[in-house]
Coordinates of C-alpha atoms in Angstrom, one line a residue:
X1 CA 0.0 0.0 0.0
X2 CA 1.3 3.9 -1.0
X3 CA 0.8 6.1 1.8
X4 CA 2.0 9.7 1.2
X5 CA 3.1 9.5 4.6
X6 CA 5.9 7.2 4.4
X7 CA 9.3 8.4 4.0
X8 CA 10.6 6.1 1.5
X9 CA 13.3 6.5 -0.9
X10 CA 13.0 5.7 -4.2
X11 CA 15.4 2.3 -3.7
X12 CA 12.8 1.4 -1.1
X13 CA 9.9 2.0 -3.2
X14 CA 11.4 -0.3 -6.0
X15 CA 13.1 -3.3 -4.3
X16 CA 10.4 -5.6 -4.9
X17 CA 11.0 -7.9 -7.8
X18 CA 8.2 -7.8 -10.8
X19 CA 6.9 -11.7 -10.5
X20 CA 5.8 -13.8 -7.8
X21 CA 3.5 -13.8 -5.1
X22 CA 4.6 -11.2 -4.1
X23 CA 5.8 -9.3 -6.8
X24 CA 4.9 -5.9 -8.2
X25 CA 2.3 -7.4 -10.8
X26 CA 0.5 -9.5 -7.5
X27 CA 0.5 -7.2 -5.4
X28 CA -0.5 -4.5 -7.5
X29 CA -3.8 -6.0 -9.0
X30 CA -4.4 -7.1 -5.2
X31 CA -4.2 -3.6 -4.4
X32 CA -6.3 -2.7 -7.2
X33 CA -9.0 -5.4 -6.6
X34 CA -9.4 -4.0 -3.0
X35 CA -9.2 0.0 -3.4
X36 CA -12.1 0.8 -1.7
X37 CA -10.8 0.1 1.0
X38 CA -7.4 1.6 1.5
X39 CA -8.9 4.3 3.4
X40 CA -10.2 2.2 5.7
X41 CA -7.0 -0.1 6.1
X42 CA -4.6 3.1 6.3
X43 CA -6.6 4.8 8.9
X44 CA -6.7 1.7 11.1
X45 CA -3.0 1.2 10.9
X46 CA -2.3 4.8 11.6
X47 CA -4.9 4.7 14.4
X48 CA -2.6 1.7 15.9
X49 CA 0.9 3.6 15.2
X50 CA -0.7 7.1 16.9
X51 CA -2.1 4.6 20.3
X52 CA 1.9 3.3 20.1
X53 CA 3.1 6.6 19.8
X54 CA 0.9 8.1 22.3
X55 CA 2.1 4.8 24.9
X56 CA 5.8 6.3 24.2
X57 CA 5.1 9.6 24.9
X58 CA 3.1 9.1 28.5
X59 CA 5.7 6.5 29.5
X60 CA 8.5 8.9 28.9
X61 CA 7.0 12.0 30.6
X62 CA 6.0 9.2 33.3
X63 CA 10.1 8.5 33.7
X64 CA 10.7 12.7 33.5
X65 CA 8.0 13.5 36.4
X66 CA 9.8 10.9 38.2
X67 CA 12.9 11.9 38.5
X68 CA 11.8 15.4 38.7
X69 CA 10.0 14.5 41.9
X70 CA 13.5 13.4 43.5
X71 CA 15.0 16.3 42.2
X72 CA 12.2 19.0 43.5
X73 CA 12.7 16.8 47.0
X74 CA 16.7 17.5 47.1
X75 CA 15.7 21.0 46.2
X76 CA 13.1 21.9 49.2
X77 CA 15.3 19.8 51.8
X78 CA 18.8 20.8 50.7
X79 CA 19.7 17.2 51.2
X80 CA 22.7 15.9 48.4
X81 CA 21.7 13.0 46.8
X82 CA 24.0 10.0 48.6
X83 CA 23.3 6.3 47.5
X84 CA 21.4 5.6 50.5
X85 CA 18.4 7.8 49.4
X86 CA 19.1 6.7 45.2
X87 CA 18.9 2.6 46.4
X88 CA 15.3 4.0 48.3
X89 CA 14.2 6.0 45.6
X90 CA 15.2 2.9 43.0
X91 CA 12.6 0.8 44.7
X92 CA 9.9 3.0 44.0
X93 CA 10.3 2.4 39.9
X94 CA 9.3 -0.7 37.9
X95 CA 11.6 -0.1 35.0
X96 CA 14.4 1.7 36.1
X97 CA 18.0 -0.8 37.5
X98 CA 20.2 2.1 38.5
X99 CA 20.0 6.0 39.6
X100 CA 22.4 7.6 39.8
X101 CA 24.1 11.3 39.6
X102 CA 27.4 12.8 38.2
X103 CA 29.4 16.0 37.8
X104 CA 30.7 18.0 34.9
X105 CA 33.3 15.5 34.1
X106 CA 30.6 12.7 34.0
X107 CA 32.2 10.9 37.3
X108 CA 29.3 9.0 39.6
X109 CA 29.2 11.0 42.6
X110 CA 26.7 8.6 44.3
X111 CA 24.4 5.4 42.5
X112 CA 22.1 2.8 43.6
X113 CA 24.8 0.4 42.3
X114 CA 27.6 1.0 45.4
X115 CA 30.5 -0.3 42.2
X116 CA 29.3 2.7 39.6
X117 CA 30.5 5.3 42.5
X118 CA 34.0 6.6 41.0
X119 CA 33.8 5.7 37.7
X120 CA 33.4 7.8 34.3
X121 CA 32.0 5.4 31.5
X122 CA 29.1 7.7 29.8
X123 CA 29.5 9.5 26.5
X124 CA 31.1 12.9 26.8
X125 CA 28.5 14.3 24.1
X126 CA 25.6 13.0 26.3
X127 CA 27.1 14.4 29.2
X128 CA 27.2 17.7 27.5
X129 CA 23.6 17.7 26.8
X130 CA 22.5 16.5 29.8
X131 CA 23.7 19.4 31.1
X132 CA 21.9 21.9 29.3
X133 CA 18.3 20.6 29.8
X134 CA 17.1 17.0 30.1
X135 CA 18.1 14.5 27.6
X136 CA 17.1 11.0 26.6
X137 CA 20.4 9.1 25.5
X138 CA 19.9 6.4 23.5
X139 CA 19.1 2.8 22.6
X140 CA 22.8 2.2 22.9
X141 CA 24.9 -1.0 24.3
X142 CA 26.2 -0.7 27.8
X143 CA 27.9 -3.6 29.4
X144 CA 26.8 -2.5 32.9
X145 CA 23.0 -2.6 32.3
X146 CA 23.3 -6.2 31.2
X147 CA 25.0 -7.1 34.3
X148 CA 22.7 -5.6 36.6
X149 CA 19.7 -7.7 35.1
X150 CA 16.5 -7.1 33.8
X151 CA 13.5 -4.6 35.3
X152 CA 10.1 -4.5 33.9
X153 CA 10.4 -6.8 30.8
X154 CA 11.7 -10.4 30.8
X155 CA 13.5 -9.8 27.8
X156 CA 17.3 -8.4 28.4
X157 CA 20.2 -7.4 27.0
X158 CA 23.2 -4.3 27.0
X159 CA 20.6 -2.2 25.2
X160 CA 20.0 1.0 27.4
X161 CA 18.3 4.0 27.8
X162 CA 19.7 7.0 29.8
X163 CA 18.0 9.9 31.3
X164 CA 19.6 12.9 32.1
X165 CA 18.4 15.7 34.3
X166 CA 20.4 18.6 35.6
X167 CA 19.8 19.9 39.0
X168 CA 21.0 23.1 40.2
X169 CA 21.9 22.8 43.9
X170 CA 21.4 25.4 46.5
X171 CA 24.9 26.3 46.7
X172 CA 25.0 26.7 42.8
X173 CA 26.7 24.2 42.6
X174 CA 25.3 21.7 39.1
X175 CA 24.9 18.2 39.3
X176 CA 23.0 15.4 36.9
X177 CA 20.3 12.7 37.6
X178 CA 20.6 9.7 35.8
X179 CA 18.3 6.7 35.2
X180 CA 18.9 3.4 33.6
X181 CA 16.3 2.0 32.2
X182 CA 16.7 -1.1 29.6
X183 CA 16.0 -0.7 25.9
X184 CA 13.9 -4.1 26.6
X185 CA 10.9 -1.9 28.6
X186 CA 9.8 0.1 25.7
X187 CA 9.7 -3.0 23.4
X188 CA 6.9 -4.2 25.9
X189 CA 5.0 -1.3 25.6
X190 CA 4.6 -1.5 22.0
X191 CA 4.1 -5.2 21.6
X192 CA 1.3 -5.8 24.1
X193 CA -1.1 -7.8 22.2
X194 CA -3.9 -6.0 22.3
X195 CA -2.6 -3.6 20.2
X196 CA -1.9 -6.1 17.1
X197 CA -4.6 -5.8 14.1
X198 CA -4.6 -9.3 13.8
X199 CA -4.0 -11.9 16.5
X200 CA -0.8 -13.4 16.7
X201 CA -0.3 -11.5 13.2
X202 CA 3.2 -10.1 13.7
X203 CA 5.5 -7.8 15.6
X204 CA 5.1 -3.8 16.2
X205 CA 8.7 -2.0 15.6
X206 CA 10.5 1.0 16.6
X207 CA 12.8 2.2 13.5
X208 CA 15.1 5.5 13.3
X209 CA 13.8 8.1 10.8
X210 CA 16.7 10.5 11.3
X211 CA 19.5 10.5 13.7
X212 CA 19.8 14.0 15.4
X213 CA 22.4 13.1 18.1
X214 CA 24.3 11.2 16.3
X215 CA 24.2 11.6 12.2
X216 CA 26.0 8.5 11.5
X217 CA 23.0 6.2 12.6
X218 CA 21.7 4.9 9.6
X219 CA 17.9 5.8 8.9
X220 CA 15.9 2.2 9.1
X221 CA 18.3 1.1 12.3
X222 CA 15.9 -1.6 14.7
X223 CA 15.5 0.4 17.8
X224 CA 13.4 -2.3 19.6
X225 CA 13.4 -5.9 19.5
X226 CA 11.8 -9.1 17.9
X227 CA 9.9 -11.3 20.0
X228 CA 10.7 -14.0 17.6
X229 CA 14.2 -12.9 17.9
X230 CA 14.2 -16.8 19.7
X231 CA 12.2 -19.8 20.6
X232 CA 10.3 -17.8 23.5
X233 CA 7.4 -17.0 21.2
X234 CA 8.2 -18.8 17.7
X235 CA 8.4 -23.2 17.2
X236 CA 9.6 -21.8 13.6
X237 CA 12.6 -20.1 12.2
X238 CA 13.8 -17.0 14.3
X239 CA 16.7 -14.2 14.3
X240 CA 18.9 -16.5 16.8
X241 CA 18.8 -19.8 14.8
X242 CA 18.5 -18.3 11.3
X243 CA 15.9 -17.4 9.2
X244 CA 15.7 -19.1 5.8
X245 CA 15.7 -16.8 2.8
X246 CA 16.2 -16.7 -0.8
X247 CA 19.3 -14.6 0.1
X248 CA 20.5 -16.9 2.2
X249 CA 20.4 -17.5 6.3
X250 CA 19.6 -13.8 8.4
X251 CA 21.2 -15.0 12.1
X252 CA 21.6 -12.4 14.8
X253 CA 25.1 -13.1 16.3
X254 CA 24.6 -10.6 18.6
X255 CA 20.7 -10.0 20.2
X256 CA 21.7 -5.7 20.5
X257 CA 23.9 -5.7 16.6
X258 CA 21.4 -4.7 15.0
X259 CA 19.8 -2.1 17.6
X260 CA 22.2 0.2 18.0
X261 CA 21.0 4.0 17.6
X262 CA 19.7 7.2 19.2
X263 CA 16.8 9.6 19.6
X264 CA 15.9 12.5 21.2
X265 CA 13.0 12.7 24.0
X266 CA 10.3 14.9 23.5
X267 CA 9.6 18.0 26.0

């Protein structure tokens, strides 16, 4: 189906060979056979995508007015953020596995994870941005949130997504909140199953448009994850023992390869 509201380019509008079922001949008399009701189809699908999109949004500002709420508290009791009160605060979130604030230079002042104290393992352009207002780093691949398990969603890997939120302390004096959150958790939110058109039809997808953080993520990079990446869902072929294709066996060696990318959050 066209949709003016696709941004394809013109190799993706032509990569579908002329013969076969589903060729360009098949599929266009199928289309033509059933144009009355393209409207109908394309609204429905968008209506889907929009209730995904709208899931996204409220679970984001959901993280933002969370960690807001801990930084308002520092704010009206003067009290500095020690690990004590992060490992509390940590227990109050389903999806977050670490909190967790830094200076300047990106070191961990204090963290819900005692062994992140000290260290300074986060990108120094993310660092930079989230001083300057609140940022959303990522899907990107961190050893540490692999090791400190999974939160909200059984599904886990190094995939991660890192808030950032600057506080201005009473003595001037800048620091940033941080919350880990796994890539995993948003993949849940847009495969419930309620949401599919057709039972059992398929799965629902994150993909990168454009890259504004970082311009050498390729448009059409997975940001979210298969559920018939293995045998959890699927008896059939799946991304972790090959898929069988006319080009040949698609394998994921890696489950986070081919998720690699950023976006920006909304404010």
């Amino acid at each position: 189906m066209k949709s003016v509201s696709m941004f394809l380019s013109n190799k993706e509008l032509s990569w579908l060979p002329y013969f076969g079922s589903n060729g360009k001949i098949a599929l266009g008399i199928a289309c033509y056979l059933n144009r009355h009701r393209t409207t109908f189809i394309r609204n429905t699908f968008e209506g889907i995508a929009n209730t995904r999109l709208e899931l996204l949004l409220d679970w984001t500002n959901n993280q933002w007015h969370f960690l807001s709420s801990i930084a308002n508290e520092v704010n009206l009791t003067e009290n500095i953020l020690d690990s004590a009160t992060l490992l509390n605060k940590l227990k109050q979130s389903n999806d977050i596995t670490e909190l967790f604030t830094i200076d300047e230079q990106g070191l961990v002042l204090a963290s819900s994870h005692s062994a992140h104290v000290g260290l300074n393992n986060l990108s120094r352009a993310a660092i930079t941005a989230g001083f300057k207002e609140r940022f959303l780093h990522g899907p990107y691949s961190d050893p540490l949130t692999k090791s400190l398990g999974p939160s909200s969603s059984k599904f886990h890997d190094a995939v991660t997504l890192m808030f950032f939120l600057p506080i201005e302390l009473a003595d001037n004096h800048k620091i940033c909140l941080c919350a880990r959150i796994p890539n995993d958790v948003i993949g849940d939110l847009i495969q419930r199953e309620a949401g599919h058109i057709y039972q059992d039809s398929g799965d629902n997808y994150l993909f990168m448009v454009k890259a504004n953080f970082d311009n050498s993520i390729a448009s059409g990079t997975a940001l979210s994850r298969s559920r018939f990446e293995d045998r959890t869902f699927s008896l059939g072929d799946n991304l972790k023992d090959g898929v069988k294709t006319n080009w040949g066996v698609i394998k994921n060696k890696r489950a986070h390869r081919i998720r690699i990318a950023f976006y920006r959050s909304c404010h």
